[in-house]
mmCIF file of C-alpha atoms and ligand atoms in Angstrom:
data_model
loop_
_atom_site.group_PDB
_atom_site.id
_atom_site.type_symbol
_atom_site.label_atom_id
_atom_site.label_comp_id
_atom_site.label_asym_id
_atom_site.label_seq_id
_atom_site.Cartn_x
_atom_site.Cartn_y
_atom_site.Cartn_z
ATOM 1 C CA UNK A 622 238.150 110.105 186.272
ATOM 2 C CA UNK A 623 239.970 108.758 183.463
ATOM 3 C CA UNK A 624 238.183 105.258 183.612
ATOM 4 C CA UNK A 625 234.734 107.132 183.929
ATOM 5 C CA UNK A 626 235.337 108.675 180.721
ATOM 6 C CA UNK A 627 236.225 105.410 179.221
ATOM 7 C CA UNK A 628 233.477 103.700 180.377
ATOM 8 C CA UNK A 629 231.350 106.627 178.711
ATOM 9 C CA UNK A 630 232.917 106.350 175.927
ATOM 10 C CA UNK A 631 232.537 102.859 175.340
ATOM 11 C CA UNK A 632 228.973 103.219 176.147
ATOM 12 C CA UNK A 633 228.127 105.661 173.522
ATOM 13 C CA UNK A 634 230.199 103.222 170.975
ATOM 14 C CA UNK A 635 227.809 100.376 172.184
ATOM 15 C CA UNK A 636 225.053 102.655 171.526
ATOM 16 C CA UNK A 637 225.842 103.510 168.216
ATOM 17 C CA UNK A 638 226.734 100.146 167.080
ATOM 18 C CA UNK A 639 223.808 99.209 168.488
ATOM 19 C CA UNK A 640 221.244 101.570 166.622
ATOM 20 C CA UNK A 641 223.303 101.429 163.076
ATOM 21 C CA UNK A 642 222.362 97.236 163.552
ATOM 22 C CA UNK A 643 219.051 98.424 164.499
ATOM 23 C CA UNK A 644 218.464 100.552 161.298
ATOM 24 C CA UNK A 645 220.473 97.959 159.068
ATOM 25 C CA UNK A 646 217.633 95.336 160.291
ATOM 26 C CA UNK A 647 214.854 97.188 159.318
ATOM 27 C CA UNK A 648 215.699 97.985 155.792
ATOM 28 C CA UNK A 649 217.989 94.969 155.091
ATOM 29 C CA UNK A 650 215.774 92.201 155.800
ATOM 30 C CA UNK A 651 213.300 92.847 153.075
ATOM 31 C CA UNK A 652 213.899 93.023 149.022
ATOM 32 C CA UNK A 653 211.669 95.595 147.165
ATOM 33 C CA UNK A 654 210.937 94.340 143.823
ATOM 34 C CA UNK A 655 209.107 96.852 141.387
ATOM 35 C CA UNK A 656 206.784 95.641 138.949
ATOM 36 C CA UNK A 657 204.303 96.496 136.319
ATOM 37 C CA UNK A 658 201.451 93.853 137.539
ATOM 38 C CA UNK A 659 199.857 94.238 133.736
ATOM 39 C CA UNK A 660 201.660 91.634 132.199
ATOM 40 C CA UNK A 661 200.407 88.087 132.320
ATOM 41 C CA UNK A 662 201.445 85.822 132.995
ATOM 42 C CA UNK A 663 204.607 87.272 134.464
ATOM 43 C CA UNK A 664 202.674 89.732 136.658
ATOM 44 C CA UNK A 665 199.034 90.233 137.267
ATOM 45 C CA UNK A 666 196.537 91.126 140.198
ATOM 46 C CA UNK A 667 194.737 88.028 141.316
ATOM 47 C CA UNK A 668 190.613 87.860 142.538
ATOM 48 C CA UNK A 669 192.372 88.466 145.920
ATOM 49 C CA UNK A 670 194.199 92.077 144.585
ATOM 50 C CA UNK A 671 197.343 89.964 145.074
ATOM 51 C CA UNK A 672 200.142 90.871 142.506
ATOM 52 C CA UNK A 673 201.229 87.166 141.191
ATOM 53 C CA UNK A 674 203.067 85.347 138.153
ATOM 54 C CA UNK A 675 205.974 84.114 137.187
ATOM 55 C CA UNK A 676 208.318 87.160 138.353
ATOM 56 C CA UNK A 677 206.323 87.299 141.418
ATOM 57 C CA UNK A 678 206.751 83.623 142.597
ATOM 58 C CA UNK A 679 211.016 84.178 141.015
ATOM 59 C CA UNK A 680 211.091 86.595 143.479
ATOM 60 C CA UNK A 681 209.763 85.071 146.378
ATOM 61 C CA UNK A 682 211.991 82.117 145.580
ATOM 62 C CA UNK A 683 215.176 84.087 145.359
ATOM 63 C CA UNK A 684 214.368 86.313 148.533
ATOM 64 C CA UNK A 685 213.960 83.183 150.426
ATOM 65 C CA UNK A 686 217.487 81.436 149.222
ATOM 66 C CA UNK A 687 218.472 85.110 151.116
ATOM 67 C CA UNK A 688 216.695 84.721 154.005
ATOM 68 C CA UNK A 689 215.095 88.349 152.700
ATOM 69 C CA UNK A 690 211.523 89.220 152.772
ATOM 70 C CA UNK A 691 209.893 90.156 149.731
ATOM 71 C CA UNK A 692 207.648 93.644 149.251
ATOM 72 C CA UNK A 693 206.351 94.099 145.949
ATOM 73 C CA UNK A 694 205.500 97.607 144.876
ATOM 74 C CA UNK A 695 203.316 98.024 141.373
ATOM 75 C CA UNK A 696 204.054 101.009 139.126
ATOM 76 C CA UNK A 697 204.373 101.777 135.329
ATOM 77 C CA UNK A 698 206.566 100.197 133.419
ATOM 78 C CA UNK A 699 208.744 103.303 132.311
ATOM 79 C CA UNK A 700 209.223 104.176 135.691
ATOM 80 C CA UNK A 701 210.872 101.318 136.538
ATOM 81 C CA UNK A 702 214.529 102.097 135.794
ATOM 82 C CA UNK A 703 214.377 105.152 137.384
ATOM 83 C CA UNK A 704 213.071 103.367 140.598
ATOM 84 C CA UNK A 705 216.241 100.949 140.240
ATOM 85 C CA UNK A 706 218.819 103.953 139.822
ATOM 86 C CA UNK A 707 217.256 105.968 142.842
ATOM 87 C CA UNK A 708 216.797 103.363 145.001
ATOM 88 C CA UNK A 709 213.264 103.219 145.787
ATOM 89 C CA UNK A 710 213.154 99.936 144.993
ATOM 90 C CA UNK A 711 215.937 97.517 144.979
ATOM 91 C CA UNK A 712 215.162 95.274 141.741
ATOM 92 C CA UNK A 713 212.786 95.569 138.913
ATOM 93 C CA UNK A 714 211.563 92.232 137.304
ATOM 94 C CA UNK A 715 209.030 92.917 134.927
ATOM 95 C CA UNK A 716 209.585 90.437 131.754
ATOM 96 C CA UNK A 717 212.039 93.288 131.763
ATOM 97 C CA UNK A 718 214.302 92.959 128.311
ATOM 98 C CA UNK A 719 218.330 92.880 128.439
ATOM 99 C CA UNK A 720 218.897 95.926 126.175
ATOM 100 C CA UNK A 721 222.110 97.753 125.438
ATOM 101 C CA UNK A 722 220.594 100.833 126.240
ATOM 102 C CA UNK A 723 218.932 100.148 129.395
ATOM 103 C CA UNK A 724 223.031 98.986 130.346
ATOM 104 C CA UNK A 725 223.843 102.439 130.171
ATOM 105 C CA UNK A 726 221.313 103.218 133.509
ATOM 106 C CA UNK A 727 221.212 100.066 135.230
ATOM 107 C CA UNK A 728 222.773 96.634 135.443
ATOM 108 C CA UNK A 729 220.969 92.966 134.234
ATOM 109 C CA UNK A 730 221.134 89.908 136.565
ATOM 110 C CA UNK A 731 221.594 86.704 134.501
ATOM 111 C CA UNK A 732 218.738 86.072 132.297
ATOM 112 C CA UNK A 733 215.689 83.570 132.930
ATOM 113 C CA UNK A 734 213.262 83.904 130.576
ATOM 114 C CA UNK A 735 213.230 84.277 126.645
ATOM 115 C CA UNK A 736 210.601 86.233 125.471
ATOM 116 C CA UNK A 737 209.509 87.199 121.763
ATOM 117 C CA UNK A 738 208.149 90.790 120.299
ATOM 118 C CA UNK A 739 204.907 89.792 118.391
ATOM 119 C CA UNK A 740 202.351 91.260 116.556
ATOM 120 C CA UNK A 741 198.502 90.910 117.439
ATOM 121 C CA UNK A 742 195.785 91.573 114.944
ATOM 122 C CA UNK A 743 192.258 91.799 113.971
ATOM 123 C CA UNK A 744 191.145 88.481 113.086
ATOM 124 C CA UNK A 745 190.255 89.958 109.426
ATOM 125 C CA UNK A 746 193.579 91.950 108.925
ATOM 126 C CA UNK A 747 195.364 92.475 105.625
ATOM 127 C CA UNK A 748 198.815 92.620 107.751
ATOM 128 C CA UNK A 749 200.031 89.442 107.691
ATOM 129 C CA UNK A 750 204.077 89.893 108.146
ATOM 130 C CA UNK A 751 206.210 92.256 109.981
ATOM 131 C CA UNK A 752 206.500 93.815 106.308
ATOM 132 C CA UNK A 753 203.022 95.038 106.602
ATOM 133 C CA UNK A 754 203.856 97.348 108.984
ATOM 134 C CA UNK A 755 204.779 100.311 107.130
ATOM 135 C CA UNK A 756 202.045 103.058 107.279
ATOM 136 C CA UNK A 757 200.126 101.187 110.209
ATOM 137 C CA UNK A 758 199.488 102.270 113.030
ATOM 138 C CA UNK A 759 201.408 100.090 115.849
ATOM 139 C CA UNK A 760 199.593 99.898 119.847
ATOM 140 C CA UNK A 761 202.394 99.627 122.283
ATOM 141 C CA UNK A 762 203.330 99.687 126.176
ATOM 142 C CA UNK A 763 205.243 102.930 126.517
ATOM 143 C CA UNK A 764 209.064 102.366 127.027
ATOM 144 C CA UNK A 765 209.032 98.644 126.160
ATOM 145 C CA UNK A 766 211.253 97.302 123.914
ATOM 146 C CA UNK A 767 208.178 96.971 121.011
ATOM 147 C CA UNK A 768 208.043 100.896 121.554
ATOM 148 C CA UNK A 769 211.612 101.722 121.136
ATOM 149 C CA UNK A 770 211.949 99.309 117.947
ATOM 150 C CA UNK A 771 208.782 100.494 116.483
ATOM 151 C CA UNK A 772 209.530 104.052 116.720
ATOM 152 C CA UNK A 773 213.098 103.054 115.476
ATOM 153 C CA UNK A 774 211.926 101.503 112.676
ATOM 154 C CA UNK A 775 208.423 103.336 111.546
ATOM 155 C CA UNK A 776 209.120 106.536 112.980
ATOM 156 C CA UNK A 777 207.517 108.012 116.304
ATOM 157 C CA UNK A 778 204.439 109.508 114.043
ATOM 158 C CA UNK A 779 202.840 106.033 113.338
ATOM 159 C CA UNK A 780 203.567 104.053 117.076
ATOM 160 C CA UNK A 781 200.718 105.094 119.802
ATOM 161 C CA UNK A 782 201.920 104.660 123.500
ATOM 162 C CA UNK A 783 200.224 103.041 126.184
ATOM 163 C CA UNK A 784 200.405 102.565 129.586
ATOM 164 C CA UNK A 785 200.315 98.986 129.689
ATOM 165 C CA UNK A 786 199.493 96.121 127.272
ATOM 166 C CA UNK A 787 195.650 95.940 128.318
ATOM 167 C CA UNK A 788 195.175 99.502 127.289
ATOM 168 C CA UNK A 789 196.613 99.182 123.635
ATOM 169 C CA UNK A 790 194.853 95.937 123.151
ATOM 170 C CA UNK A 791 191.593 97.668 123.761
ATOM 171 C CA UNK A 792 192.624 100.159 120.686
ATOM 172 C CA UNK A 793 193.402 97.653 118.394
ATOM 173 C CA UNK A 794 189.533 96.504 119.298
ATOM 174 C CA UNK A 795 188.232 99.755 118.677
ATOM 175 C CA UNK A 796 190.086 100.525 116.038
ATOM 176 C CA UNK A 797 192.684 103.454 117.189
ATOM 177 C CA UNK A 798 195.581 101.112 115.868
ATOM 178 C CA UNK A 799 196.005 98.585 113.206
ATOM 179 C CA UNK A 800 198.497 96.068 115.391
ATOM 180 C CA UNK A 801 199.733 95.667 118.904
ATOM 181 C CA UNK A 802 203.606 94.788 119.464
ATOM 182 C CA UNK A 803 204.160 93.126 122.834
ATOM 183 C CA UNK A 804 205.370 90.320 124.491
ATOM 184 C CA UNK A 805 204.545 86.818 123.428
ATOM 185 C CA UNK A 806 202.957 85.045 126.181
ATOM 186 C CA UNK A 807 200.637 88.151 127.370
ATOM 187 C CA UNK A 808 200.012 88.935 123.609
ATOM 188 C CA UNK A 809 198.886 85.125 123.975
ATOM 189 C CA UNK A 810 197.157 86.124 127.115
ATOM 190 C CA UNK A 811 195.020 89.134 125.823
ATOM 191 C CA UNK A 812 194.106 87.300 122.627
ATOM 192 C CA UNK A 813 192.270 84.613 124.871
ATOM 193 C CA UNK A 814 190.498 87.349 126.827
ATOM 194 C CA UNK A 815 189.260 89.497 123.551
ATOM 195 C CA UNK A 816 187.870 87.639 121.194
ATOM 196 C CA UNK A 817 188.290 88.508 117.621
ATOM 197 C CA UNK A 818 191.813 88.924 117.364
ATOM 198 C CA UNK A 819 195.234 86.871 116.677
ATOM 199 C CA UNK A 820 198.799 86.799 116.872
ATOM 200 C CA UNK A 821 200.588 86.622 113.915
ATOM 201 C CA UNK A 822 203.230 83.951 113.114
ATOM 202 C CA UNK A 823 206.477 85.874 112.192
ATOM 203 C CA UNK A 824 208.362 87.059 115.064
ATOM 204 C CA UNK A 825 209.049 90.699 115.495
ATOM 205 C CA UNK A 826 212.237 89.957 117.742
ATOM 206 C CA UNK A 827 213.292 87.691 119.975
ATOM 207 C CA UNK A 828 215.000 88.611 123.508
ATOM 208 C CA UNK A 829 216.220 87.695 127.241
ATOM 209 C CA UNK A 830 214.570 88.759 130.312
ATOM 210 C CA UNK A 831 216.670 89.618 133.523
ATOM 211 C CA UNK A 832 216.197 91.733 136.700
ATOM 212 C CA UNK A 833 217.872 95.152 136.516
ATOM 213 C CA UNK A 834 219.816 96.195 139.557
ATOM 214 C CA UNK A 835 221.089 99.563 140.470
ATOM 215 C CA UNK A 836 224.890 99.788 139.061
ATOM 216 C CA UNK A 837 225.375 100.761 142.646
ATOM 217 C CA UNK A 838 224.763 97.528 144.445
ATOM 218 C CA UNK A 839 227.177 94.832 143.448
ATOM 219 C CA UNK A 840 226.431 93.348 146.107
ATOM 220 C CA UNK A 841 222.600 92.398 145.436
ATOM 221 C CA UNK A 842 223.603 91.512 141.879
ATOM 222 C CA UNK A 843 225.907 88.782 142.927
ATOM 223 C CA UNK A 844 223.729 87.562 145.148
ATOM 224 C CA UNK A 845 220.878 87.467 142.979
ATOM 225 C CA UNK A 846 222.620 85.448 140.526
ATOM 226 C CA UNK A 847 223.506 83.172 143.089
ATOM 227 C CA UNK A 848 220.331 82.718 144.223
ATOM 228 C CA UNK A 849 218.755 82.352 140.663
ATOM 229 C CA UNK A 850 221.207 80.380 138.860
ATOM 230 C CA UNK A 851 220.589 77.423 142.073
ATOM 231 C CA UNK A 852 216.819 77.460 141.398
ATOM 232 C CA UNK A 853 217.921 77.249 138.158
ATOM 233 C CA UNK A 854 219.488 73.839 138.746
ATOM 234 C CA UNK A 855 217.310 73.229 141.258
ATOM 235 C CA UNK A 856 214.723 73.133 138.264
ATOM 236 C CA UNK A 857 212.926 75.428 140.095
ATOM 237 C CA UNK A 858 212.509 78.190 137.976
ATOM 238 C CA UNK A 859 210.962 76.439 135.001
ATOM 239 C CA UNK A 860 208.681 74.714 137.326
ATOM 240 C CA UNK A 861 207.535 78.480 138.043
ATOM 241 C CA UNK A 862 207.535 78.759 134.446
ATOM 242 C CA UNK A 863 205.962 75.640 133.591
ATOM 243 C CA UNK A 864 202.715 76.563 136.383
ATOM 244 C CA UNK A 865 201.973 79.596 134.355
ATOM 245 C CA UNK A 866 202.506 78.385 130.761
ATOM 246 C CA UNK A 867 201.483 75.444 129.025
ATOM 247 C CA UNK A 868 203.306 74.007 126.236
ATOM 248 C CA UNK A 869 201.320 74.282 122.972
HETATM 249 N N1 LIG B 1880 209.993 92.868 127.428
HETATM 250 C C1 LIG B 1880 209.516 94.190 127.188
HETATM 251 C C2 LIG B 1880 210.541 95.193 127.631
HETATM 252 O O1 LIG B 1880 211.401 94.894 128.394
HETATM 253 C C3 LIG B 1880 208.169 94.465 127.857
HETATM 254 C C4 LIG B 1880 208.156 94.324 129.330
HETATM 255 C C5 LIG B 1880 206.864 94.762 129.999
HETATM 256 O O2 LIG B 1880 206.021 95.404 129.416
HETATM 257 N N2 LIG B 1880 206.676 94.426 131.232
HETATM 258 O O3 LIG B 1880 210.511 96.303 127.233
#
């Protein structure tokens, strides 16, 4: 009797160990990587409704080095750290900016990309400095770091939100804003697609980009650093970097 209750017990360990590998497998073997895919050339839909870019291709290089697949889910870009801390998705790259506040919610990988805040304008505007800012109207992507400095620094009355860089570039044409702050290389981006408009030269600020990981998983953040800072030597990365944009 003894033994037969044993051997049942051993059986139902078996089984258990069995179905916890089982439900580790599914969920373990693939990264989730959230995204807003409005942000060339870091993320954009393709002919093919493919969501590609720089991040994209970063991410498919660093979920390899895991042996990981890679599921990329699209969404806006101030839901992103929410995603991260609730664990919907398990990293956000999104020419995301290292910012002290963001630190408080989630935690950065190393960095990988620089990028710069810069101003876009009609081609026949009188703002020609960052100084020409006060009493304009400023376009921005809701929740980005041109937002949150904007608002900072010309009060929440005279910056209009967007949902993504596309949308507040297409108010600058009609003429809802003065200026659009955003990202360098998709300011560069949307410039070549609307004619009629230019960046201006001064710099608005310049900043890293990194992945942010839930504060929760240690784990993942180690290993994406590992990952990233080998294609970094590798050369890897900036040969991602390098597909997507040519030096001037
Ligand atoms: N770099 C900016 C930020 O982190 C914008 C990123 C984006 O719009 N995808 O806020």
């Amino acid at each position: 009797m003894k033994t037969i209750k044993k051997l049942f017990c051993l059986l139902t360990i078996m089984c258990l160990v069995f179905a916890c590998a089982a439900c580790g497998s599914s969920s373990d073997d693939t990264l989730v990587m959230g995204t807003n895919a409005a942000f060339p050339p870091y993320e954009f839909v393709d002919d093919d409704g493919n969501i590609v870019g720089i991040d994209a291709e970063i991410a498919q290089a660093v979920a390899d080095k895991l042996g990981k697949k890679l599921e990329i889910k699209d969404m806006e870009f101030d839901s992103l750290l929410t995603a991260v801390q609730s664990g919907s998705i398990d990293f956000a790259l999104a020419g995301m900016t290292v910012d002290e506040e963001r630190k408080l919610t989630v935690d950065f990988s190393d960095t990988y990309a620089t990028g710069v805040q810069v101003i876009i304008v009609p081609e026949n505007s009188a703002i020609a400095t960052v100084d020409d800012l006060t009493g304009k109207k400023i376009g921005v992507q809701a929740g980005t770091t041109g937002d949150i400095y904007c608002t900072d620094d010309y009060g929440q009355d005279m910056v209009k939100q967007f949902n993504n860089g596309a949308l507040a570039v297409a108010a600058l044409k009609n003429g809802q804003v003065d200026c659009v702050v955003i990202d360098n290389e998709p300011a560069k981006n949307f410039v070549k697609a609307n004619e009629g408009l230019k960046i201006l030269d001064t710099e608005y600020a310049v900043e890293d980009y990194a992945a942010a990981i839930s504060k929760e998983n240690k784990e993942l953040q180690e290993d994406f650093n590992k990952a990233l800072n080998e294609l970094k030597e590798e050369g890897k990365i900036q040969e991602i970097i390098d597909k997507y944009i040519t030096a001037e």
